[in-house]
Amino acid sequence: MGITIEPLTESFAARIGGVDLAGGVDDTDFAAIRRAFEEHGILIFHDQPLTDEEQIAFSERFGPLERTISASPTGGTPFARQSNIDIQSGGIIDKQDRRMEYQRGNYLWHADSTFKETPSLCSILSAREVPPVGGATEFVSTRAAHEGLPPERQAELDDLVVEHDLLHSRREIGFHFTAEEAAQTPPVRHPLVQINPVTGRKSLMIGAHASHIVGWPVETGRALLTELLDRATQPEAVYRHEWRTGDLIIWDNRSALHRATPYDTSKHRRLMQRTTISNPNAPRV
Ligand code: OGA
Ligand code: MN
């Protein structure tokens, strides 16, 4: 049986079947996955338990992997862990711990690594341990948001440049960086409108790290970014994923936003391992 691709909403997200990621994916199947990724933006796989090595090997087929910044618990490795479990002890991390505070940033709608000079192509999140209730992840498409705008509004956005800043998004949740950490992530600039090089379809690079529009008064730019974000994340546009252990999701950081939802972190264990693929070919401003 070959790969199956089942669209999950009218405009984005698809469930992929008929493939065993751990066993190795041949070039034909990988080409089908890659094409589906460009078309659907979010790919959901079930029953794909992976070791760290297998996740890295599969992820590297999409491009070079990011290393996580040092403020994160997995600093320096290719993994970002969304987890309440201490790597060393295996025990549950206290709610007040800085590592848990940092993860609260995930409750804001965002795309990963838009605050980096070289932004991300996609993220791959592997569910290793899943709480019995809560901890779903929600997704929206900024391609659908862009395509839903009237043509004259689309034209107004075409040449705008957005400043993205990790300090901006973390400030919103009251998380403070040390001066040394802050110095590692200076603000960066990206085109607001992204054009998919394969499909030619446009999307919006917005989300929590998007601070303001370059050349506009900060508050005016922020108001536009908020308006676009509110449009993109209307409840009826959301695809919500309730995780099962062994699920794996690939999302396009150029055309989708995601956010975590709460679970009882003092009671239930959650361990999600993310690899992040960078996009050295991203357009520069
Ligand atoms: C991420 C992320 C959300 C979640 O891994 O980048 O935002 O539900 N995860 O863990
Ligand atoms: Mn994220």
Short mmCIF file of C-alpha atoms and ligand atoms in Angstrom, two decimals:
data_model
loop_
_atom_site.label_atom_id
_atom_site.label_comp_id
_atom_site.label_asym_id
_atom_site.label_seq_id
_atom_site.Cartn_x
_atom_site.Cartn_y
_atom_site.Cartn_z
CA MET A 1 0.00 0.00 0.00
CA GLY A 2 1.28 3.48 -0.86
CA ILE A 3 1.07 6.72 1.07
CA THR A 4 -2.42 8.03 1.82
CA ILE A 5 -3.20 11.74 2.16
CA GLU A 6 -6.50 12.70 3.77
CA PRO A 7 -7.26 16.44 4.02
CA LEU A 8 -8.67 17.37 7.45
CA THR A 9 -10.16 20.80 6.75
CA GLU A 10 -11.14 22.70 3.62
CA SER A 11 -7.96 24.72 3.42
CA PHE A 12 -5.12 23.08 5.36
CA ALA A 13 -3.90 20.05 7.37
CA ALA A 14 -3.87 16.43 6.21
CA ARG A 15 -3.51 13.01 7.81
CA ILE A 16 -0.82 10.86 6.26
CA GLY A 17 -0.99 7.05 6.36
CA GLY A 18 0.73 4.08 4.78
CA VAL A 19 4.24 4.98 5.89
CA ASP A 20 6.63 3.84 8.63
CA LEU A 21 8.88 6.77 9.53
CA ALA A 22 11.15 4.77 11.84
CA GLY A 23 11.74 2.06 9.23
CA GLY A 24 13.05 4.63 6.76
CA VAL A 25 11.14 6.40 3.99
CA ASP A 26 12.23 5.79 0.40
CA ASP A 27 12.73 8.69 -2.00
CA THR A 28 9.36 8.25 -3.73
CA ASP A 29 7.46 8.32 -0.45
CA PHE A 30 9.53 11.22 0.82
CA ALA A 31 8.75 13.22 -2.34
CA ALA A 32 5.03 12.59 -1.72
CA ILE A 33 5.36 13.72 1.91
CA ARG A 34 7.29 16.80 0.89
CA ARG A 35 4.73 17.72 -1.76
CA ALA A 36 1.87 17.18 0.73
CA PHE A 37 3.71 19.42 3.19
CA GLU A 38 3.87 22.27 0.66
CA GLU A 39 0.18 21.81 -0.15
CA HIS A 40 -1.42 21.18 3.24
CA GLY A 41 0.98 22.95 5.64
CA ILE A 42 0.32 20.52 8.50
CA LEU A 43 0.84 16.78 8.27
CA ILE A 44 -0.38 14.42 10.97
CA PHE A 45 0.94 10.88 11.35
CA HIS A 46 -0.30 8.31 13.87
CA ASP A 47 1.54 5.36 15.46
CA GLN A 48 5.06 6.53 14.70
CA PRO A 49 7.11 5.84 17.83
CA LEU A 50 10.58 7.23 17.18
CA THR A 51 13.91 7.21 18.95
CA ASP A 52 15.83 10.50 19.04
CA GLU A 53 18.14 9.22 16.30
CA GLU A 54 15.22 8.22 14.05
CA GLN A 55 13.57 11.59 14.54
CA ILE A 56 16.80 13.38 13.65
CA ALA A 57 17.35 11.20 10.54
CA PHE A 58 13.82 11.83 9.25
CA SER A 59 13.96 15.55 10.10
CA GLU A 60 17.26 16.07 8.27
CA ARG A 61 15.61 15.10 4.99
CA PHE A 62 13.74 18.42 5.10
CA GLY A 63 16.91 20.47 5.59
CA PRO A 64 19.45 21.56 8.21
CA LEU A 65 18.35 21.31 11.85
CA GLU A 66 18.41 24.19 14.27
CA ARG A 67 20.20 24.01 17.58
CA THR A 68 18.09 25.17 20.50
CA ILE A 69 19.00 28.48 22.18
CA SER A 70 20.64 28.30 25.57
CA ALA A 71 17.68 29.65 27.61
CA SER A 72 15.83 26.41 26.87
CA PRO A 73 16.34 23.18 28.89
CA THR A 74 17.74 21.39 25.83
CA GLY A 75 20.07 24.28 24.93
CA GLY A 76 22.68 23.29 22.36
CA THR A 77 20.97 20.09 21.11
CA PRO A 78 18.72 19.66 18.02
CA PHE A 79 15.73 19.07 20.33
CA ALA A 80 13.29 21.45 21.94
CA ARG A 81 11.36 19.56 24.64
CA GLN A 82 7.83 20.64 25.44
CA SER A 83 7.68 18.84 28.72
CA ASN A 84 7.16 18.98 32.47
CA ILE A 85 9.67 16.17 32.99
CA ASP A 86 13.21 16.88 34.17
CA ILE A 87 15.73 15.40 31.69
CA GLN A 88 18.15 14.33 34.43
CA SER A 89 15.88 12.99 37.16
CA GLY A 90 12.84 11.94 35.09
CA GLY A 91 10.66 13.60 37.77
CA ILE A 92 8.00 16.27 37.32
CA ILE A 93 9.32 19.86 37.24
CA ASP A 94 7.82 22.35 39.71
CA LYS A 95 5.26 24.80 38.26
CA GLN A 96 7.33 27.78 39.43
CA ASP A 97 10.52 26.50 37.78
CA ARG A 98 11.93 28.84 35.10
CA ARG A 99 11.72 26.04 32.51
CA MET A 100 7.95 25.82 32.99
CA GLU A 101 7.61 29.60 32.89
CA TYR A 102 9.46 29.70 29.58
CA GLN A 103 7.05 27.16 28.08
CA ARG A 104 4.09 29.41 28.88
CA GLY A 105 5.12 31.33 25.75
CA ASN A 106 3.70 28.38 23.79
CA TYR A 107 0.17 29.35 24.82
CA LEU A 108 0.42 32.34 22.47
CA TRP A 109 -0.28 31.80 18.76
CA HIS A 110 3.12 31.63 17.10
CA ALA A 111 5.29 30.10 14.43
CA ASP A 112 8.61 28.70 15.63
CA SER A 113 11.84 30.65 15.23
CA THR A 114 10.41 33.65 13.38
CA PHE A 115 12.68 35.64 15.73
CA LYS A 116 15.76 34.14 14.08
CA GLU A 117 17.74 35.69 11.23
CA THR A 118 17.39 32.41 9.34
CA PRO A 119 13.76 31.47 9.93
CA SER A 120 12.36 27.96 10.05
CA LEU A 121 10.89 25.88 7.26
CA CYS A 122 9.04 23.49 9.54
CA SER A 123 8.93 21.85 12.94
CA ILE A 124 8.45 18.15 13.66
CA LEU A 125 6.87 17.29 17.00
CA SER A 126 6.90 13.72 18.26
CA ALA A 127 4.58 12.73 21.12
CA ARG A 128 6.56 10.55 23.52
CA GLU A 129 4.31 10.87 26.60
CA VAL A 130 0.83 12.36 26.52
CA PRO A 131 -1.37 13.44 29.46
CA PRO A 132 -4.76 11.67 29.71
CA VAL A 133 -6.56 15.03 29.51
CA GLY A 134 -5.48 18.42 28.16
CA GLY A 135 -2.31 19.34 26.33
CA ALA A 136 -3.88 19.51 22.86
CA THR A 137 -2.17 21.66 20.23
CA GLU A 138 -4.12 24.06 18.02
CA PHE A 139 -3.26 25.15 14.49
CA VAL A 140 -4.38 27.78 11.99
CA SER A 141 -3.28 28.60 8.46
CA THR A 142 -1.97 32.08 7.66
CA ARG A 143 -2.27 31.13 4.00
CA ALA A 144 -6.02 30.74 4.48
CA ALA A 145 -6.01 34.04 6.38
CA HIS A 146 -4.22 35.81 3.53
CA GLU A 147 -6.41 34.23 0.87
CA GLY A 148 -9.50 35.34 2.82
CA LEU A 149 -8.55 39.03 2.56
CA PRO A 150 -10.06 41.21 -0.18
CA PRO A 151 -7.56 41.83 -3.03
CA GLU A 152 -7.12 45.51 -2.13
CA ARG A 153 -6.14 44.58 1.45
CA GLN A 154 -3.76 41.93 0.14
CA ALA A 155 -2.09 44.55 -2.07
CA GLU A 156 -1.54 46.85 0.93
CA LEU A 157 0.44 44.14 2.70
CA ASP A 158 2.69 43.08 -0.15
CA ASP A 159 5.80 45.14 0.59
CA LEU A 160 5.61 45.36 4.37
CA VAL A 161 8.46 44.21 6.58
CA VAL A 162 7.89 42.89 10.11
CA GLU A 163 10.28 43.03 13.01
CA HIS A 164 10.18 39.79 15.02
CA ASP A 165 11.61 39.72 18.52
CA LEU A 166 11.68 36.89 21.08
CA LEU A 167 11.96 39.46 23.85
CA HIS A 168 8.68 40.99 22.69
CA SER A 169 6.74 37.71 22.93
CA ARG A 170 8.30 36.68 26.23
CA ARG A 171 7.63 40.13 27.70
CA GLU A 172 3.94 39.55 26.92
CA ILE A 173 3.91 36.60 29.33
CA GLY A 174 6.10 38.32 31.93
CA PHE A 175 9.18 36.15 31.30
CA HIS A 176 12.51 37.92 31.72
CA PHE A 177 15.78 37.09 30.01
CA THR A 178 19.18 37.74 31.48
CA ALA A 179 21.19 40.37 29.58
CA GLU A 180 23.37 37.58 28.22
CA GLU A 181 20.36 35.60 26.91
CA ALA A 182 18.79 38.74 25.45
CA ALA A 183 21.99 39.53 23.55
CA GLN A 184 21.70 36.16 21.75
CA THR A 185 18.40 37.03 20.09
CA PRO A 186 18.46 40.57 18.68
CA PRO A 187 15.33 41.57 16.68
CA VAL A 188 15.21 40.46 13.04
CA ARG A 189 13.24 41.52 9.95
CA HIS A 190 11.20 39.38 7.56
CA PRO A 191 8.75 40.08 4.73
CA LEU A 192 5.19 40.06 6.11
CA VAL A 193 3.96 38.20 3.05
CA GLN A 194 5.66 34.90 2.33
CA ILE A 195 5.40 33.23 -1.07
CA ASN A 196 5.65 29.45 -1.20
CA PRO A 197 8.33 28.69 -3.81
CA VAL A 198 6.58 25.46 -4.90
CA THR A 199 2.89 26.43 -4.97
CA GLY A 200 3.26 30.21 -5.42
CA ARG A 201 0.63 30.71 -2.69
CA LYS A 202 1.01 33.53 -0.19
CA SER A 203 0.89 33.42 3.60
CA LEU A 204 1.54 35.79 6.51
CA MET A 205 4.53 35.74 8.83
CA ILE A 206 2.80 36.89 12.01
CA GLY A 207 2.34 35.49 15.53
CA ALA A 208 3.63 36.21 19.02
CA HIS A 209 7.17 37.20 18.04
CA ALA A 210 5.96 39.76 15.46
CA SER A 211 6.51 43.07 17.20
CA HIS A 212 5.83 45.87 14.71
CA ILE A 213 6.01 46.98 11.07
CA VAL A 214 9.31 48.50 10.00
CA GLY A 215 8.97 52.22 9.12
CA TRP A 216 5.55 52.57 10.81
CA PRO A 217 4.82 53.99 14.27
CA VAL A 218 5.07 50.99 16.63
CA GLU A 219 1.45 51.16 17.82
CA THR A 220 0.04 51.43 14.27
CA GLY A 221 2.05 48.41 13.14
CA ARG A 222 1.06 46.47 16.23
CA ALA A 223 -2.61 47.22 15.56
CA LEU A 224 -2.30 45.81 12.03
CA LEU A 225 -0.49 42.70 13.29
CA THR A 226 -3.17 42.18 15.94
CA GLU A 227 -5.94 42.56 13.37
CA LEU A 228 -4.30 40.00 11.07
CA LEU A 229 -3.70 37.62 13.96
CA ASP A 230 -7.31 37.91 15.15
CA ARG A 231 -8.57 37.15 11.65
CA ALA A 232 -6.26 34.18 11.24
CA THR A 233 -7.16 32.65 14.60
CA GLN A 234 -10.95 32.93 14.60
CA PRO A 235 -12.37 29.86 16.38
CA GLU A 236 -13.88 28.37 13.19
CA ALA A 237 -10.44 28.50 11.50
CA VAL A 238 -8.74 26.39 14.19
CA TYR A 239 -7.70 22.78 13.76
CA ARG A 240 -7.25 21.20 17.19
CA HIS A 241 -5.15 18.08 17.67
CA GLU A 242 -5.66 15.85 20.71
CA TRP A 243 -2.44 13.87 20.97
CA ARG A 244 -1.95 10.13 21.30
CA THR A 245 1.45 8.70 22.18
CA GLY A 246 3.27 7.99 18.92
CA ASP A 247 1.67 10.84 16.98
CA LEU A 248 3.97 13.01 14.93
CA ILE A 249 3.07 16.35 13.37
CA ILE A 250 5.00 18.36 10.82
CA TRP A 251 3.97 22.00 10.53
CA ASP A 252 5.04 24.67 8.09
CA ASN A 253 6.40 27.65 10.02
CA ARG A 254 5.98 29.84 6.91
CA SER A 255 2.23 29.34 6.56
CA ALA A 256 0.81 28.09 9.87
CA LEU A 257 0.56 29.19 13.49
CA HIS A 258 0.16 26.92 16.48
CA ARG A 259 -0.33 27.14 20.21
CA ALA A 260 -0.23 24.80 23.17
CA THR A 261 -3.25 24.36 25.45
CA PRO A 262 -3.04 23.70 29.21
CA TYR A 263 -2.89 20.42 31.10
CA ASP A 264 -2.38 19.65 34.78
CA THR A 265 1.42 19.91 34.86
CA SER A 266 1.71 18.90 38.51
CA LYS A 267 -0.29 15.69 37.99
CA HIS A 268 0.26 14.38 34.45
CA ARG A 269 3.43 13.76 32.47
CA ARG A 270 3.90 15.24 29.00
CA LEU A 271 6.95 14.81 26.81
CA MET A 272 6.97 16.12 23.27
CA GLN A 273 10.22 16.28 21.33
CA ARG A 274 10.57 18.87 18.61
CA THR A 275 13.12 19.14 15.87
CA THR A 276 13.16 22.41 13.94
CA ILE A 277 14.32 22.58 10.35
CA SER A 278 15.77 25.89 9.24
CA ASN A 279 15.12 27.59 5.92
CA PRO A 280 18.40 28.98 4.56
CA ASN A 281 16.59 29.87 1.30
CA ALA A 282 14.08 32.16 3.02
CA PRO A 283 13.73 35.55 1.29
CA ARG A 284 15.75 38.35 2.95
CA VAL A 285 14.77 41.97 3.39
C1 OGA B 1 6.29 23.65 19.86
C2 OGA B 1 5.02 24.07 20.48
C3 OGA B 1 2.98 23.23 21.42
C4 OGA B 1 2.61 22.10 22.32
O1 OGA B 1 6.67 22.49 20.05
O2 OGA B 1 6.89 24.47 19.16
O3 OGA B 1 4.68 25.21 20.45
O4 OGA B 1 1.39 21.83 22.43
N1 OGA B 1 4.31 23.07 21.00
O5 OGA B 1 3.50 21.49 22.91
MN MN B 2 6.05 26.32 18.97
#
